[in-house]
Short mmCIF file of C-alpha atoms in Angstrom, two decimals:
data_model
loop_
_atom_site.label_atom_id
_atom_site.label_comp_id
_atom_site.label_asym_id
_atom_site.label_seq_id
_atom_site.Cartn_x
_atom_site.Cartn_y
_atom_site.Cartn_z
CA MET F 152 2.85 4.99 34.54
CA TYR F 153 4.79 3.78 31.38
CA ALA F 154 7.95 1.80 31.72
CA GLY F 155 10.95 4.29 31.83
CA VAL F 156 12.16 3.36 28.17
CA ILE F 157 8.73 4.15 26.83
CA ASP F 158 8.82 7.61 28.58
CA GLU F 159 12.26 8.26 27.25
CA LEU F 160 11.20 7.23 23.60
CA ILE F 161 8.24 9.51 23.87
CA GLU F 162 10.27 12.37 25.24
CA SER F 163 12.96 12.07 22.52
CA PHE F 164 10.19 12.32 19.88
CA GLU F 165 8.58 15.18 21.69
CA ARG F 166 11.74 17.10 21.27
CA LEU F 167 11.44 17.20 17.38
CA PRO F 168 9.85 20.32 15.85
CA GLY F 169 5.94 20.03 15.32
CA ILE F 170 5.54 17.23 17.38
CA GLY F 171 3.49 17.55 20.67
CA HIS F 172 3.01 15.00 23.43
CA LYS F 173 0.14 13.23 21.64
CA SER F 174 1.92 12.65 18.38
CA ALA F 175 5.22 11.55 20.26
CA GLU F 176 3.03 8.98 22.06
CA ARG F 177 1.56 7.73 18.76
CA ILE F 178 4.95 7.61 17.24
CA ALA F 179 6.39 5.77 20.06
CA PHE F 180 3.79 3.16 20.09
CA TYR F 181 3.95 2.78 16.49
CA VAL F 182 7.80 2.28 16.73
CA LEU F 183 7.07 -0.40 19.49
CA GLU F 184 3.92 -2.13 18.08
CA ASN F 185 4.19 -1.77 14.27
CA MET F 186 8.15 -1.45 13.41
CA THR F 187 10.26 -4.57 13.10
CA GLU F 188 13.42 -4.62 15.33
CA GLN F 189 15.37 -4.33 11.94
CA ASP F 190 13.45 -1.11 10.93
CA ALA F 191 13.85 0.39 14.27
CA GLU F 192 17.70 -0.13 14.16
CA ARG F 193 17.79 1.04 10.53
CA MET F 194 16.01 4.50 11.71
CA ALA F 195 18.27 4.66 14.72
CA SER F 196 21.49 4.11 12.50
CA SER F 197 20.26 6.61 10.00
CA ILE F 198 20.10 9.38 12.66
CA VAL F 199 23.74 8.71 13.99
CA THR F 200 25.05 8.29 10.47
CA ALA F 201 23.58 11.28 9.04
CA LYS F 202 24.53 13.46 12.10
CA LYS F 203 27.98 12.16 11.76
CA SER F 204 28.56 12.58 7.95
CA ILE F 205 26.99 15.72 7.32
CA ARG F 206 28.76 19.00 7.38
CA LEU F 207 28.50 22.43 5.68
CA CYS F 208 29.58 22.83 2.13
CA GLU F 209 32.68 25.14 2.06
CA CYS F 210 31.17 27.19 -0.78
CA CYS F 211 27.47 27.40 -0.28
CA GLN F 212 27.18 26.48 3.29
CA ASN F 213 24.47 23.96 2.65
CA LEU F 214 24.25 20.64 4.50
CA THR F 215 26.15 18.09 2.53
CA ASP F 216 28.13 14.78 2.82
CA GLU F 217 30.81 16.03 0.45
CA SER F 218 32.44 19.34 0.20
CA PRO F 219 31.86 21.19 -2.20
CA CYS F 220 28.32 19.95 -2.41
CA ARG F 221 26.71 18.39 -5.62
CA ILE F 222 25.09 21.74 -6.64
CA CYS F 223 28.42 23.68 -6.15
CA SER F 224 30.51 21.15 -7.88
CA SER F 225 27.87 20.34 -10.83
CA SER F 226 29.04 21.70 -14.22
CA LYS F 227 25.46 22.23 -15.24
CA ARG F 228 24.74 25.08 -12.88
CA ASP F 229 24.83 28.61 -13.82
CA ARG F 230 27.71 30.07 -11.66
CA SER F 231 26.75 33.63 -12.30
CA VAL F 232 23.64 33.67 -10.04
CA ILE F 233 23.56 32.91 -6.36
CA CYS F 234 20.32 32.61 -4.53
CA VAL F 235 20.62 33.49 -0.91
CA VAL F 236 18.24 31.46 1.43
CA GLU F 237 17.87 31.09 5.22
CA GLY F 238 17.97 27.52 5.52
CA PRO F 239 18.59 24.03 3.73
CA GLU F 240 14.91 23.60 3.50
CA ASP F 241 14.50 26.50 1.37
CA VAL F 242 17.07 25.11 -1.04
CA SER F 243 15.15 21.91 -1.12
CA ALA F 244 11.69 23.94 -1.88
CA ILE F 245 13.33 25.86 -4.70
CA GLU F 246 15.19 22.75 -6.21
CA ASN F 247 11.74 20.93 -6.18
CA THR F 248 10.56 23.56 -8.90
CA HIS F 249 13.34 22.54 -11.29
CA GLU F 250 13.34 26.05 -12.51
CA PHE F 251 16.50 27.56 -10.94
CA SER F 252 19.90 26.53 -12.20
CA GLY F 253 22.14 28.93 -10.29
CA LEU F 254 24.06 28.41 -7.08
CA TYR F 255 22.72 28.83 -3.57
CA HIS F 256 24.03 30.25 -0.35
CA VAL F 257 22.51 29.16 2.79
CA LEU F 258 22.74 31.76 5.68
CA HIS F 259 21.63 29.39 8.46
CA GLY F 260 19.19 31.84 9.97
CA ALA F 261 18.30 35.57 9.64
CA LEU F 262 19.24 38.62 11.63
CA SER F 263 17.18 38.97 14.74
CA PRO F 264 18.31 41.71 17.05
CA MET F 265 15.52 40.39 19.62
CA ASP F 266 17.28 37.15 19.69
CA GLY F 267 20.69 38.42 19.72
CA ILE F 268 21.47 37.02 16.19
CA GLY F 269 23.87 39.44 14.45
CA PRO F 270 25.56 39.41 11.15
CA ASP F 271 28.51 37.27 12.56
CA ASP F 272 26.00 34.71 13.68
CA ILE F 273 24.72 33.83 10.17
CA LYS F 274 26.85 33.07 7.00
CA ILE F 275 27.02 36.49 5.58
CA ASN F 276 30.72 36.95 5.54
CA GLU F 277 30.94 33.53 3.69
CA LEU F 278 28.78 35.08 0.96
CA LEU F 279 31.03 38.26 0.70
CA LEU F 280 34.05 35.96 0.14
CA ARG F 281 32.25 34.11 -2.63
CA LEU F 282 31.76 37.31 -4.83
CA ALA F 283 35.60 38.05 -4.52
CA ASP F 284 36.36 36.07 -7.81
CA GLY F 285 34.05 38.45 -9.81
CA LYS F 286 32.13 35.56 -11.41
CA THR F 287 28.85 36.41 -9.86
CA GLU F 288 26.54 38.60 -11.77
CA GLU F 289 23.30 38.45 -9.76
CA VAL F 290 22.49 37.90 -6.05
CA ILE F 291 18.80 36.77 -5.38
CA LEU F 292 17.80 37.57 -1.93
CA ALA F 293 15.30 34.72 -1.21
CA THR F 294 14.96 35.11 2.58
CA ASN F 295 11.32 34.76 4.01
CA PRO F 296 9.15 37.65 3.92
CA THR F 297 9.11 38.03 7.51
CA VAL F 298 10.27 40.90 9.63
CA ASN F 299 13.72 39.22 10.17
CA GLY F 300 13.92 37.86 6.64
CA THR F 301 13.21 41.21 5.10
CA ALA F 302 15.74 43.00 7.40
CA THR F 303 18.37 40.42 6.49
CA ALA F 304 17.67 41.03 2.86
CA VAL F 305 17.86 44.79 3.23
CA TYR F 306 21.11 44.34 5.29
CA ILE F 307 22.71 42.20 2.77
CA SER F 308 21.54 44.43 -0.33
CA LYS F 309 23.47 47.54 1.48
CA LEU F 310 26.53 45.27 2.20
CA LEU F 311 26.52 44.37 -1.60
CA ALA F 312 26.21 47.86 -2.95
CA PRO F 313 30.05 48.37 -3.44
CA PHE F 314 30.12 45.16 -5.55
CA ASP F 315 29.52 44.98 -9.23
CA VAL F 316 26.54 42.57 -9.04
CA LYS F 317 22.63 42.95 -9.43
CA VAL F 318 20.93 42.35 -6.21
CA THR F 319 17.28 41.26 -6.64
CA ARG F 320 14.59 40.23 -4.13
CA ILE F 321 12.08 37.36 -4.71
CA ALA F 322 8.51 38.86 -5.54
CA HIS F 323 5.70 38.84 -2.87
CA GLY F 324 2.24 38.72 -3.81
CA ILE F 325 -1.04 36.39 -3.83
CA PRO F 326 0.01 33.02 -3.83
CA ILE F 327 -1.05 30.98 -7.04
CA GLY F 328 -4.35 29.12 -6.48
CA SER F 329 -5.44 30.97 -3.43
CA ASP F 330 -8.27 33.54 -3.02
CA ILE F 331 -7.64 37.31 -2.89
CA GLU F 332 -10.27 37.51 -0.22
CA TYR F 333 -8.38 35.19 2.17
CA ALA F 334 -4.97 36.93 1.60
CA ASP F 335 -3.72 39.26 4.44
CA LYS F 336 -3.59 42.97 4.04
CA ILE F 337 0.08 43.29 3.66
CA THR F 338 0.19 40.51 1.02
CA ILE F 339 -2.52 42.33 -0.95
CA VAL F 340 -0.70 45.78 -0.58
CA LYS F 341 2.58 44.02 -1.92
CA ALA F 342 0.71 42.49 -4.71
CA LEU F 343 -0.71 45.76 -5.88
CA GLU F 344 2.52 47.56 -5.58
CA SER F 345 4.44 44.98 -7.60
CA ARG F 346 1.62 44.81 -10.23
CA GLN F 347 2.87 43.99 -13.72
CA VAL F 348 1.84 45.28 -17.20
CA MET F 349 0.20 42.39 -19.13
CA ASN F 350 0.09 43.52 -22.68
CA MET W 42 19.31 16.25 -4.73
CA TYR W 43 20.45 15.91 -1.26
CA ALA W 44 23.27 13.86 -0.01
CA GLY W 45 22.14 10.12 0.18
CA VAL W 46 22.22 9.96 4.05
CA ILE W 47 19.88 13.10 4.27
CA ASP W 48 17.38 11.27 1.99
CA GLU W 49 17.55 8.10 4.13
CA LEU W 50 17.00 10.22 7.33
CA ILE W 51 13.89 11.98 5.72
CA GLU W 52 12.62 8.67 4.44
CA SER W 53 12.74 7.02 7.96
CA PHE W 54 11.02 9.79 9.55
CA GLU W 55 8.45 9.80 6.78
CA ARG W 56 7.62 6.16 7.70
CA LEU W 57 6.22 7.24 10.98
CA PRO W 58 2.46 7.82 11.50
CA GLY W 59 1.08 11.42 10.73
CA ILE W 60 4.44 12.59 9.43
CA GLY W 61 4.22 13.62 5.76
CA HIS W 62 7.27 14.51 3.44
CA LYS W 63 7.33 18.00 4.49
CA SER W 64 7.35 17.47 8.22
CA ALA W 65 9.88 14.60 7.80
CA GLU W 66 12.17 17.02 6.02
CA ARG W 67 11.64 19.72 8.70
CA ILE W 68 12.43 16.99 11.37
CA ALA W 69 15.59 15.89 9.52
CA PHE W 70 16.81 19.34 9.16
CA TYR W 71 16.21 19.95 12.95
CA VAL W 72 18.30 16.88 13.66
CA LEU W 73 21.05 17.98 11.48
CA GLU W 74 21.17 21.44 12.20
CA ASN W 75 19.88 21.98 15.76
CA MET W 76 20.65 18.82 17.72
CA THR W 77 23.97 18.03 19.32
CA GLU W 78 25.65 14.98 18.23
CA GLN W 79 25.20 13.73 21.83
CA ASP W 80 21.33 14.23 21.64
CA ALA W 81 21.07 12.63 18.30
CA GLU W 82 22.79 9.49 19.71
CA ARG W 83 20.62 9.57 22.81
CA MET W 84 17.69 9.59 20.58
CA ALA W 85 18.85 6.75 18.44
CA SER W 86 19.70 4.75 21.36
CA SER W 87 16.41 5.19 23.16
CA ILE W 88 14.73 3.86 19.87
CA VAL W 89 16.88 0.86 20.00
CA THR W 90 16.69 0.27 23.68
CA ALA W 91 13.07 0.61 23.74
CA LYS W 92 12.50 -1.72 21.00
CA LYS W 93 14.61 -4.29 22.61
CA SER W 94 13.43 -4.20 26.23
CA ILE W 95 9.56 -3.63 25.57
CA ARG W 96 7.42 -6.83 25.39
CA LEU W 97 3.75 -7.55 26.07
CA CYS W 98 2.66 -8.05 29.86
CA GLU W 99 1.59 -11.73 30.33
CA CYS W 100 -1.39 -10.71 32.03
CA CYS W 101 -2.85 -7.49 30.38
CA GLN W 102 -1.05 -7.57 27.13
CA ASN W 103 0.04 -4.01 27.38
CA LEU W 104 3.63 -2.88 26.53
CA THR W 105 5.99 -3.14 29.28
CA ASP W 106 9.61 -3.81 30.37
CA GLU W 107 8.63 -6.09 33.17
CA SER W 108 5.99 -8.71 33.22
CA PRO W 109 3.47 -8.58 34.76
CA CYS W 110 3.48 -4.90 34.32
CA ARG W 111 3.10 -2.17 36.92
CA ILE W 112 -0.53 -1.83 36.78
CA CYS W 113 -1.11 -5.72 36.96
CA SER W 114 1.17 -6.16 39.88
CA SER W 115 0.02 -3.07 41.91
CA SER W 116 -1.61 -3.92 45.09
CA LYS W 117 -3.71 -0.46 44.76
CA ARG W 118 -5.56 -1.48 41.80
CA ASP W 119 -9.00 -3.02 41.88
CA ARG W 120 -8.82 -6.54 40.61
CA SER W 121 -12.51 -7.10 39.95
CA VAL W 122 -12.70 -4.82 37.19
CA ILE W 123 -11.06 -5.17 33.57
CA CYS W 124 -11.23 -2.27 31.07
CA VAL W 125 -10.82 -3.82 27.35
CA VAL W 126 -9.12 -1.41 25.07
CA GLU W 127 -7.75 -1.64 21.49
CA GLY W 128 -4.31 -0.28 22.08
CA PRO W 129 -1.67 0.82 24.66
CA GLU W 130 -2.36 4.59 23.74
CA ASP W 131 -6.01 3.89 25.14
CA VAL W 132 -4.56 2.67 28.48
CA SER W 133 -2.48 5.89 28.46
CA ALA W 134 -5.60 8.22 27.77
CA ILE W 135 -7.59 6.38 30.69
CA GLU W 136 -4.78 6.50 33.04
CA ASN W 137 -4.33 10.23 32.42
CA THR W 138 -7.62 10.79 33.96
CA HIS W 139 -6.74 9.30 37.38
CA GLU W 140 -10.31 8.18 37.65
CA PHE W 141 -10.07 4.44 36.96
CA SER W 142 -8.36 2.22 39.32
CA GLY W 143 -9.09 -1.30 37.86
CA LEU W 144 -7.03 -3.41 35.53
CA TYR W 145 -6.78 -3.21 31.63
CA HIS W 146 -6.69 -5.82 28.81
CA VAL W 147 -5.09 -4.65 25.70
CA LEU W 148 -6.43 -6.26 22.45
CA HIS W 149 -3.87 -4.80 20.00
CA GLY W 150 -6.48 -4.09 17.45
CA ALA W 151 -10.07 -4.48 16.66
CA LEU W 152 -12.01 -7.17 14.52
CA SER W 153 -11.87 -6.16 10.98
CA PRO W 154 -13.24 -8.80 8.56
CA MET W 155 -12.22 -6.40 5.58
CA ASP W 156 -8.69 -6.56 6.67
CA GLY W 157 -8.81 -10.23 7.37
CA ILE W 158 -8.52 -9.55 11.17
CA GLY W 159 -10.31 -12.36 12.99
CA PRO W 160 -10.62 -13.21 16.70
CA ASP W 161 -7.42 -15.11 16.67
CA ASP W 162 -5.45 -11.93 15.56
CA ILE W 163 -6.24 -10.05 18.62
CA LYS W 164 -5.87 -10.76 22.31
CA ILE W 165 -9.46 -12.11 22.91
CA ASN W 166 -8.33 -15.57 24.01
CA GLU W 167 -5.95 -13.95 26.68
CA LEU W 168 -8.87 -12.06 28.08
CA LEU W 169 -10.98 -15.26 28.27
CA LEU W 170 -8.14 -17.01 30.22
CA ARG W 171 -7.87 -14.12 32.70
CA LEU W 172 -11.62 -14.66 33.72
CA ALA W 173 -10.87 -18.10 34.54
CA ASP W 174 -9.83 -17.46 38.27
CA GLY W 175 -13.44 -16.01 38.93
CA LYS W 176 -12.13 -12.82 40.45
CA THR W 177 -13.46 -10.57 37.81
CA GLU W 178 -16.94 -8.99 38.41
CA GLU W 179 -17.06 -6.38 35.74
CA VAL W 180 -15.65 -6.30 32.03
CA ILE W 181 -15.90 -2.62 30.64
CA LEU W 182 -15.55 -2.69 26.87
CA ALA W 183 -13.72 0.61 25.84
CA THR W 184 -12.88 -0.28 22.33
CA ASN W 185 -13.39 2.76 19.89
CA PRO W 186 -16.85 3.86 18.69
CA THR W 187 -16.07 2.88 15.29
CA VAL W 188 -17.49 0.04 13.14
CA ASN W 189 -14.74 -2.35 13.93
CA GLY W 190 -14.38 -1.09 17.49
CA THR W 191 -18.17 -1.66 18.17
CA ALA W 192 -18.27 -4.98 16.26
CA THR W 193 -15.39 -6.12 18.65
CA ALA W 194 -17.28 -5.04 21.82
CA VAL W 195 -20.49 -6.86 20.65
CA TYR W 196 -18.50 -10.04 19.76
CA ILE W 197 -16.72 -9.97 23.23
CA SER W 198 -19.89 -9.28 25.09
CA LYS W 199 -21.46 -12.41 23.39
CA LEU W 200 -18.37 -14.44 24.35
CA LEU W 201 -18.67 -13.48 28.03
CA ALA W 202 -22.33 -14.37 28.23
CA PRO W 203 -21.57 -17.71 29.93
CA PHE W 204 -19.45 -16.12 32.52
CA ASP W 205 -20.59 -14.80 35.71
CA VAL W 206 -19.44 -11.18 35.02
CA LYS W 207 -21.15 -7.81 34.23
CA VAL W 208 -20.18 -6.57 30.75
CA THR W 209 -20.40 -3.02 30.11
CA ARG W 210 -19.79 -0.44 27.40
CA ILE W 211 -18.35 3.01 27.65
CA ALA W 212 -21.15 5.75 27.01
CA HIS W 213 -21.34 7.64 23.78
CA GLY W 214 -22.53 11.06 23.59
CA ILE W 215 -21.65 14.76 22.91
CA PRO W 216 -17.87 15.46 24.06
CA ILE W 217 -17.73 17.72 27.01
CA GLY W 218 -16.88 21.31 26.01
CA SER W 219 -18.09 20.86 22.39
CA ASP W 220 -21.10 22.32 20.59
CA ILE W 221 -24.12 20.22 19.80
CA GLU W 222 -24.45 22.06 16.55
CA TYR W 223 -21.15 20.63 15.47
CA ALA W 224 -21.79 17.01 16.71
CA ASP W 225 -22.35 14.43 13.80
CA LYS W 226 -25.80 12.96 13.55
CA ILE W 227 -24.76 9.57 14.92
CA THR W 228 -23.36 11.02 18.13
CA ILE W 229 -26.49 13.21 18.67
CA VAL W 230 -28.72 10.20 18.32
CA LYS W 231 -26.46 8.17 20.67
CA ALA W 232 -26.51 11.06 23.09
CA LEU W 233 -30.34 11.29 23.05
CA GLU W 234 -30.76 7.43 23.17
CA SER W 235 -28.56 7.40 26.35
CA ARG W 236 -30.12 10.45 28.04
CA GLN W 237 -30.01 10.29 31.82
CA VAL W 238 -32.57 11.44 34.56
CA MET W 239 -31.34 14.40 36.28
CA ASN W 240 -33.52 14.79 39.27
#
C-alpha cells in the first residue's frame, strides 16, 4: 500500500531488536514527518561511521574506536582485577554505577551448546592470554544469572583453576527496591543461601 | 565512557519516538555487533532515500513518492467517500482492515489551541478544496477520540455544513475482544449512548 521506499524504511527498523512492526511504522513516519532532512542524514551517517570505525579492543575485546580502549589504557584503573561480562552493554551498566575501577573482559556471548556456541566462539582464549603477565589478582565472573551465563562462569572458573588468581562470581539475590513476594523461587533460594551476617 | 561515535549512535536512536536510553543502547550495540556492514549501510541509505523521495500527495496529503498517490489515482477506489484522519499511520491502520474502499484525507495533526496549532496549521483548507468538484457524497471524520481529535472533528463538521455532503464520525465504544470491566468510564458511557437495535 505504501510507496516502496516507506516499506523499506519500515522493514529496516523492524530488523532492530525490540522493535515490532507497529513501532517500526511509528519510527518511519516520525523520520518522514518530524525529522529535518539534515537530522535524517546525520542519523544515517552516524550508523555508517560507527559501523566503520568501531572494532574490538585488542585487550578487553570491548567495542572501541581506539585500541587499546579508553578503559584498558587508563592509568586510573586497577589493573589487578578483571570483570568478565557477556557483552558491551554489561560494561556500560557496570560503568554507570561508578563503583568499579578495575578492567573488563567482554566475551561477546555465553556458552550455549543448544545453539552450537562453544568455548572457541566467545573470547575465552583472549582472557587466558591476559592472565599470562601475572598482574591479575582477581577475576570477577559477571556473566548473566541464566543457564548459559552460569554455565559459562563455571566453565571459566575451572579453566582458571591452574592460575594463581582469585575467581569470584557476582552475588544473586533479591534486587534492591523490589518485593520479596514478587521474586521468583530460585532468586529467593539464592538470596537465602547467600545470606550475610549483619552484626 | 564509550567512544564518541558509539555515543552519537545511541543519541541518534534515542531521538526516535518510543525509544528510551536503554533501548537506544541495545539497538546501537546490535548494529555494531550483529549487523553486517552491508546491512548497516542499507539501513542508512533507506533513511536518506525515503526522506528525499517522500513528499505529500497533492490530493489527500498522505506521504507518497508519486503524486497523486496510489490510492488517489486508483480506479478501484470509491471517489464519493473521503475518510479524514490525523496522520499517515491512521491510513495504514484503516487500509490494513481491507474494509474501506474510499479515499483519505490526512490532516497531519489535530487542532490544539494549547500548543498553538490552529486550522491553518493542519490540512483543512486542502480538504475544503477537494470538495469543490461536488463528487464527494460523504466525509467520515476519523480523527482520534481524544480532546484534540474530537475538537477537530467538530470544527470540520461545522465548516462542512454549507456543503452538500453527509458528515459522519467513526463510532466509539468497547473495543472488540476487551472486557467491559476494564473499559474506562467515558468509553462505557459512549458505548451505552451509541447502543444499536439488534432485532
